[in-house]
Amino acid sequence: KMDIKRIDLVEVEDVNKVLLLIDVFGFDALLLNACHLRKFEYPDKILNRIILYSNNKNKSGLITKFLQLTRTDNPLAINKNTDIVTINKIGMKNLIKKRVRKELGLEVSLSNIRYSSGDSISKWVKESRCIYKLCKSSGSQFILSSGAKTITEMVSTRTIESILFLLEIEPKNYWKDLSEWLDSKDKIRVIKC
């Protein structure tokens, strides 16, 4: 059983640097792209702090000790094998509402608003609150991530918790729910990169 408290989903390719900074940013674990797995060597003590995801539909080819999830950013591609849907555009919630199901993770990413105007940020906050309510009513999991593509885009747990407050979400409950959701996904997956 996984014992995870605070987690972030990142797109950073330099996994070695990310793992060196995991404690600096205050995370207990990171969701990393499985396709970057070949590019790093990991010490045994880090194994329980890594979760992998793939953007591919097929889970065949790569077998690892890590928990592996399948992610998509296309609401039309959601199927029974999809674990996480990334909502990267304002207005996508209407498409997802028709396809949401229990146990599905709905991810909203801070990378989508990093360089946005105040008006766009306001719309993002409003939509994120609606997505959180949708998650609560459907039994799916709300995921707030940095979506960092580089080390400099990574954010700390304190930053994420501040944004959770802005979204009217209690951080302690958020981390608990996320941990329980990941525990429910705790099985070896097979992913082709």
PDB file of C-alpha atoms in Angstrom:
ATOM      1  CA  LYS A   1       0.000   0.000   0.000  1.00  0.00           C
ATOM      2  CA  MET A   2       1.344   3.423  -0.933  1.00  0.00           C
ATOM      3  CA  ASP A   3       1.810   6.023   1.781  1.00  0.00           C
ATOM      4  CA  ILE A   4       1.696   9.318  -0.113  1.00  0.00           C
ATOM      5  CA  LYS A   5       0.760  12.653   1.376  1.00  0.00           C
ATOM      6  CA  ARG A   6       1.615  15.357  -1.166  1.00  0.00           C
ATOM      7  CA  ILE A   7       2.057  14.715  -4.867  1.00  0.00           C
ATOM      8  CA  ASP A   8       2.609  16.716  -8.067  1.00  0.00           C
ATOM      9  CA  LEU A   9       2.299  15.757 -11.731  1.00  0.00           C
ATOM     10  CA  VAL A  10       5.209  17.096 -13.787  1.00  0.00           C
ATOM     11  CA  GLU A  11       6.345  16.859 -17.418  1.00  0.00           C
ATOM     12  CA  VAL A  12      10.034  17.569 -16.759  1.00  0.00           C
ATOM     13  CA  GLU A  13      12.303  15.348 -18.873  1.00  0.00           C
ATOM     14  CA  ASP A  14      15.363  15.668 -16.622  1.00  0.00           C
ATOM     15  CA  VAL A  15      14.049  13.238 -14.038  1.00  0.00           C
ATOM     16  CA  ASN A  16      17.348  13.105 -12.125  1.00  0.00           C
ATOM     17  CA  LYS A  17      17.178  16.824 -11.316  1.00  0.00           C
ATOM     18  CA  VAL A  18      13.498  16.588 -10.404  1.00  0.00           C
ATOM     19  CA  LEU A  19      14.196  13.797  -7.930  1.00  0.00           C
ATOM     20  CA  LEU A  20      17.019  15.823  -6.366  1.00  0.00           C
ATOM     21  CA  LEU A  21      14.536  18.664  -5.769  1.00  0.00           C
ATOM     22  CA  ILE A  22      11.561  16.624  -4.580  1.00  0.00           C
ATOM     23  CA  ASP A  23      12.221  17.463  -0.910  1.00  0.00           C
ATOM     24  CA  VAL A  24      13.028  21.119  -1.631  1.00  0.00           C
ATOM     25  CA  PHE A  25       9.546  21.551  -3.108  1.00  0.00           C
ATOM     26  CA  GLY A  26       7.990  19.577  -0.241  1.00  0.00           C
ATOM     27  CA  PHE A  27       6.506  16.664  -2.173  1.00  0.00           C
ATOM     28  CA  ASP A  28       6.291  13.098  -0.942  1.00  0.00           C
ATOM     29  CA  ALA A  29       5.969  11.729  -4.500  1.00  0.00           C
ATOM     30  CA  LEU A  30       5.833  12.798  -8.128  1.00  0.00           C
ATOM     31  CA  LEU A  31       3.805  11.601 -11.096  1.00  0.00           C
ATOM     32  CA  LEU A  32       6.295  11.404 -13.980  1.00  0.00           C
ATOM     33  CA  ASN A  33       5.916  10.603 -17.660  1.00  0.00           C
ATOM     34  CA  ALA A  34       6.756   6.899 -18.145  1.00  0.00           C
ATOM     35  CA  CYS A  35       8.449   7.691 -21.452  1.00  0.00           C
ATOM     36  CA  HIS A  36      11.238   9.445 -19.516  1.00  0.00           C
ATOM     37  CA  LEU A  37      11.907   6.291 -17.468  1.00  0.00           C
ATOM     38  CA  ARG A  38      14.722   5.131 -19.744  1.00  0.00           C
ATOM     39  CA  LYS A  39      16.601   8.382 -19.180  1.00  0.00           C
ATOM     40  CA  PHE A  40      17.346   8.114 -15.480  1.00  0.00           C
ATOM     41  CA  GLU A  41      18.877   5.926 -12.822  1.00  0.00           C
ATOM     42  CA  TYR A  42      17.082   5.837  -9.523  1.00  0.00           C
ATOM     43  CA  PRO A  43      18.237   4.847  -6.058  1.00  0.00           C
ATOM     44  CA  ASP A  44      16.069   2.269  -4.248  1.00  0.00           C
ATOM     45  CA  LYS A  45      15.018   4.799  -1.610  1.00  0.00           C
ATOM     46  CA  ILE A  46      13.276   6.866  -4.319  1.00  0.00           C
ATOM     47  CA  LEU A  47      11.175   3.969  -5.675  1.00  0.00           C
ATOM     48  CA  ASN A  48       8.195   4.571  -3.403  1.00  0.00           C
ATOM     49  CA  ARG A  49       8.196   8.264  -4.347  1.00  0.00           C
ATOM     50  CA  ILE A  50       7.667   7.754  -8.077  1.00  0.00           C
ATOM     51  CA  ILE A  51       4.418   7.132  -9.909  1.00  0.00           C
ATOM     52  CA  LEU A  52       4.381   6.946 -13.677  1.00  0.00           C
ATOM     53  CA  TYR A  53       1.809   7.895 -16.254  1.00  0.00           C
ATOM     54  CA  SER A  54       1.654   7.461 -19.992  1.00  0.00           C
ATOM     55  CA  ASN A  55      -0.190   9.523 -22.579  1.00  0.00           C
ATOM     56  CA  ASN A  56      -0.661   6.378 -24.652  1.00  0.00           C
ATOM     57  CA  LYS A  57      -3.865   4.394 -24.850  1.00  0.00           C
ATOM     58  CA  ASN A  58      -2.240   0.947 -24.941  1.00  0.00           C
ATOM     59  CA  LYS A  59      -0.782  -0.567 -21.796  1.00  0.00           C
ATOM     60  CA  SER A  60       1.677  -3.031 -23.276  1.00  0.00           C
ATOM     61  CA  GLY A  61       5.435  -3.248 -23.593  1.00  0.00           C
ATOM     62  CA  LEU A  62       6.967  -1.562 -20.535  1.00  0.00           C
ATOM     63  CA  ILE A  63       6.704  -3.380 -17.219  1.00  0.00           C
ATOM     64  CA  THR A  64       8.072  -1.703 -14.103  1.00  0.00           C
ATOM     65  CA  LYS A  65       7.749  -1.814 -10.325  1.00  0.00           C
ATOM     66  CA  PHE A  66       6.126   1.608 -10.385  1.00  0.00           C
ATOM     67  CA  LEU A  67       2.438   2.370 -10.180  1.00  0.00           C
ATOM     68  CA  GLN A  68       1.493   3.426 -13.691  1.00  0.00           C
ATOM     69  CA  LEU A  69      -1.524   5.458 -14.756  1.00  0.00           C
ATOM     70  CA  THR A  70      -2.866   6.354 -18.187  1.00  0.00           C
ATOM     71  CA  ARG A  71      -3.553  10.003 -18.934  1.00  0.00           C
ATOM     72  CA  THR A  72      -5.237  11.866 -21.780  1.00  0.00           C
ATOM     73  CA  ASP A  73      -6.007  15.497 -22.538  1.00  0.00           C
ATOM     74  CA  ASN A  74      -8.754  14.567 -24.993  1.00  0.00           C
ATOM     75  CA  PRO A  75     -12.179  14.130 -23.335  1.00  0.00           C
ATOM     76  CA  LEU A  76     -13.353  12.171 -26.391  1.00  0.00           C
ATOM     77  CA  ALA A  77     -10.584   9.594 -25.755  1.00  0.00           C
ATOM     78  CA  ILE A  78     -11.766   8.731 -22.232  1.00  0.00           C
ATOM     79  CA  ASN A  79     -12.342   5.000 -21.912  1.00  0.00           C
ATOM     80  CA  LYS A  80     -12.390   2.398 -19.129  1.00  0.00           C
ATOM     81  CA  ASN A  81      -8.561   2.347 -19.022  1.00  0.00           C
ATOM     82  CA  THR A  82      -8.185   6.118 -18.608  1.00  0.00           C
ATOM     83  CA  ASP A  83      -7.006   7.120 -15.131  1.00  0.00           C
ATOM     84  CA  ILE A  84      -6.422  10.882 -15.546  1.00  0.00           C
ATOM     85  CA  VAL A  85      -7.941  13.485 -17.850  1.00  0.00           C
ATOM     86  CA  THR A  86      -6.060  16.770 -18.107  1.00  0.00           C
ATOM     87  CA  ILE A  87      -8.374  19.736 -18.552  1.00  0.00           C
ATOM     88  CA  ASN A  88      -6.196  22.212 -20.386  1.00  0.00           C
ATOM     89  CA  LYS A  89      -8.747  24.589 -21.886  1.00  0.00           C
ATOM     90  CA  ILE A  90     -11.502  26.661 -20.371  1.00  0.00           C
ATOM     91  CA  GLY A  91     -14.851  25.190 -21.400  1.00  0.00           C
ATOM     92  CA  MET A  92     -13.721  21.550 -21.433  1.00  0.00           C
ATOM     93  CA  LYS A  93     -15.755  20.795 -18.311  1.00  0.00           C
ATOM     94  CA  ASN A  94     -18.916  20.454 -20.416  1.00  0.00           C
ATOM     95  CA  LEU A  95     -17.330  17.701 -22.535  1.00  0.00           C
ATOM     96  CA  ILE A  96     -15.997  15.933 -19.462  1.00  0.00           C
ATOM     97  CA  LYS A  97     -19.290  16.161 -17.570  1.00  0.00           C
ATOM     98  CA  LYS A  98     -20.813  13.706 -20.070  1.00  0.00           C
ATOM     99  CA  ARG A  99     -17.940  11.228 -19.703  1.00  0.00           C
ATOM    100  CA  VAL A 100     -16.956  11.518 -16.056  1.00  0.00           C
ATOM    101  CA  ARG A 101     -17.079   8.348 -13.987  1.00  0.00           C
ATOM    102  CA  LYS A 102     -16.160   7.197 -10.537  1.00  0.00           C
ATOM    103  CA  GLU A 103     -12.403   6.714  -9.953  1.00  0.00           C
ATOM    104  CA  LEU A 104     -11.395   9.009 -12.852  1.00  0.00           C
ATOM    105  CA  GLY A 105      -8.856  11.728 -12.008  1.00  0.00           C
ATOM    106  CA  LEU A 106      -9.597  15.206 -13.386  1.00  0.00           C
ATOM    107  CA  GLU A 107      -6.391  17.252 -13.524  1.00  0.00           C
ATOM    108  CA  VAL A 108      -6.215  21.031 -13.720  1.00  0.00           C
ATOM    109  CA  SER A 109      -2.721  22.382 -14.232  1.00  0.00           C
ATOM    110  CA  LEU A 110      -1.105  25.612 -13.099  1.00  0.00           C
ATOM    111  CA  SER A 111       1.015  25.595 -16.265  1.00  0.00           C
ATOM    112  CA  ASN A 112      -2.115  26.593 -18.199  1.00  0.00           C
ATOM    113  CA  ILE A 113      -2.371  29.934 -16.376  1.00  0.00           C
ATOM    114  CA  ARG A 114       1.302  30.707 -15.778  1.00  0.00           C
ATOM    115  CA  TYR A 115       1.419  33.563 -18.312  1.00  0.00           C
ATOM    116  CA  SER A 116      -2.276  34.440 -18.395  1.00  0.00           C
ATOM    117  CA  SER A 117      -3.999  37.766 -17.864  1.00  0.00           C
ATOM    118  CA  GLY A 118      -6.076  38.465 -14.758  1.00  0.00           C
ATOM    119  CA  ASP A 119      -9.303  37.856 -16.661  1.00  0.00           C
ATOM    120  CA  SER A 120      -8.129  34.426 -17.847  1.00  0.00           C
ATOM    121  CA  ILE A 121      -6.967  33.499 -14.360  1.00  0.00           C
ATOM    122  CA  SER A 122     -10.369  34.456 -12.977  1.00  0.00           C
ATOM    123  CA  LYS A 123     -12.085  32.184 -15.527  1.00  0.00           C
ATOM    124  CA  TRP A 124      -9.644  29.374 -14.671  1.00  0.00           C
ATOM    125  CA  VAL A 125     -10.447  29.717 -10.951  1.00  0.00           C
ATOM    126  CA  LYS A 126     -14.196  29.638 -11.645  1.00  0.00           C
ATOM    127  CA  GLU A 127     -13.891  26.595 -13.928  1.00  0.00           C
ATOM    128  CA  SER A 128     -11.578  24.792 -11.476  1.00  0.00           C
ATOM    129  CA  ARG A 129     -14.121  25.254  -8.677  1.00  0.00           C
ATOM    130  CA  CYS A 130     -16.806  23.759 -10.938  1.00  0.00           C
ATOM    131  CA  ILE A 131     -14.553  20.815 -11.796  1.00  0.00           C
ATOM    132  CA  TYR A 132     -13.895  20.217  -8.090  1.00  0.00           C
ATOM    133  CA  LYS A 133     -17.669  20.172  -7.425  1.00  0.00           C
ATOM    134  CA  LEU A 134     -18.125  17.776 -10.358  1.00  0.00           C
ATOM    135  CA  CYS A 135     -15.482  15.485  -8.849  1.00  0.00           C
ATOM    136  CA  LYS A 136     -17.207  15.522  -5.473  1.00  0.00           C
ATOM    137  CA  SER A 137     -20.626  14.728  -6.967  1.00  0.00           C
ATOM    138  CA  SER A 138     -19.367  11.980  -9.316  1.00  0.00           C
ATOM    139  CA  GLY A 139     -16.866  10.180  -7.071  1.00  0.00           C
ATOM    140  CA  SER A 140     -13.939  11.163  -9.288  1.00  0.00           C
ATOM    141  CA  GLN A 141     -10.674  12.711  -8.060  1.00  0.00           C
ATOM    142  CA  PHE A 142      -9.719  16.383  -8.444  1.00  0.00           C
ATOM    143  CA  ILE A 143      -5.986  16.807  -9.156  1.00  0.00           C
ATOM    144  CA  LEU A 144      -4.241  20.189  -8.996  1.00  0.00           C
ATOM    145  CA  SER A 145      -0.783  19.956 -10.549  1.00  0.00           C
ATOM    146  CA  SER A 146       2.041  22.257 -11.516  1.00  0.00           C
ATOM    147  CA  GLY A 147       2.225  20.558 -14.931  1.00  0.00           C
ATOM    148  CA  ALA A 148       5.830  21.782 -14.932  1.00  0.00           C
ATOM    149  CA  LYS A 149       7.719  21.160 -18.164  1.00  0.00           C
ATOM    150  CA  THR A 150      11.022  22.464 -16.750  1.00  0.00           C
ATOM    151  CA  ILE A 151      12.611  22.629 -13.305  1.00  0.00           C
ATOM    152  CA  THR A 152      11.979  26.392 -13.164  1.00  0.00           C
ATOM    153  CA  GLU A 153       8.232  25.846 -13.621  1.00  0.00           C
ATOM    154  CA  MET A 154       7.960  23.569 -10.592  1.00  0.00           C
ATOM    155  CA  VAL A 155       6.055  24.965  -7.611  1.00  0.00           C
ATOM    156  CA  SER A 156       6.134  24.094  -3.935  1.00  0.00           C
ATOM    157  CA  THR A 157       3.452  22.398  -1.880  1.00  0.00           C
ATOM    158  CA  ARG A 158       2.890  25.764  -0.161  1.00  0.00           C
ATOM    159  CA  THR A 159       2.031  27.337  -3.511  1.00  0.00           C
ATOM    160  CA  ILE A 160      -0.357  24.523  -4.369  1.00  0.00           C
ATOM    161  CA  GLU A 161      -1.990  24.810  -0.951  1.00  0.00           C
ATOM    162  CA  SER A 162      -2.433  28.577  -1.415  1.00  0.00           C
ATOM    163  CA  ILE A 163      -4.193  27.934  -4.718  1.00  0.00           C
ATOM    164  CA  LEU A 164      -6.332  25.228  -3.105  1.00  0.00           C
ATOM    165  CA  PHE A 165      -7.502  27.851  -0.581  1.00  0.00           C
ATOM    166  CA  LEU A 166      -8.290  30.186  -3.490  1.00  0.00           C
ATOM    167  CA  LEU A 167     -10.376  27.363  -4.992  1.00  0.00           C
ATOM    168  CA  GLU A 168     -12.127  26.940  -1.619  1.00  0.00           C
ATOM    169  CA  ILE A 169     -10.609  23.482  -1.082  1.00  0.00           C
ATOM    170  CA  GLU A 170      -9.186  22.470   2.288  1.00  0.00           C
ATOM    171  CA  PRO A 171      -5.573  21.328   1.572  1.00  0.00           C
ATOM    172  CA  LYS A 172      -5.565  18.658   4.287  1.00  0.00           C
ATOM    173  CA  ASN A 173      -8.686  17.045   2.779  1.00  0.00           C
ATOM    174  CA  TYR A 174      -7.276  17.388  -0.739  1.00  0.00           C
ATOM    175  CA  TRP A 175      -4.026  15.551   0.086  1.00  0.00           C
ATOM    176  CA  LYS A 176      -5.962  12.859   1.992  1.00  0.00           C
ATOM    177  CA  ASP A 177      -8.394  12.295  -0.899  1.00  0.00           C
ATOM    178  CA  LEU A 178      -5.548  12.203  -3.427  1.00  0.00           C
ATOM    179  CA  SER A 179      -3.630   9.675  -1.315  1.00  0.00           C
ATOM    180  CA  GLU A 180      -6.679   7.430  -1.004  1.00  0.00           C
ATOM    181  CA  TRP A 181      -7.354   7.671  -4.741  1.00  0.00           C
ATOM    182  CA  LEU A 182      -3.766   6.662  -5.506  1.00  0.00           C
ATOM    183  CA  ASP A 183      -4.019   3.780  -3.042  1.00  0.00           C
ATOM    184  CA  SER A 184      -7.053   2.558  -4.993  1.00  0.00           C
ATOM    185  CA  LYS A 185      -4.912   2.606  -8.167  1.00  0.00           C
ATOM    186  CA  ASP A 186      -2.024   0.743  -6.520  1.00  0.00           C
ATOM    187  CA  LYS A 187      -1.374  -2.036  -8.976  1.00  0.00           C
ATOM    188  CA  ILE A 188       1.297  -2.841 -11.521  1.00  0.00           C
ATOM    189  CA  ARG A 189       0.397  -1.524 -14.946  1.00  0.00           C
ATOM    190  CA  VAL A 190       1.921  -2.250 -18.331  1.00  0.00           C
ATOM    191  CA  ILE A 191       2.539   0.739 -20.596  1.00  0.00           C
ATOM    192  CA  LYS A 192       4.055   1.079 -24.061  1.00  0.00           C
ATOM    193  CA  CYS A 193       5.981   4.305 -24.686  1.00  0.00           C
TER     194      CYS A 193
END
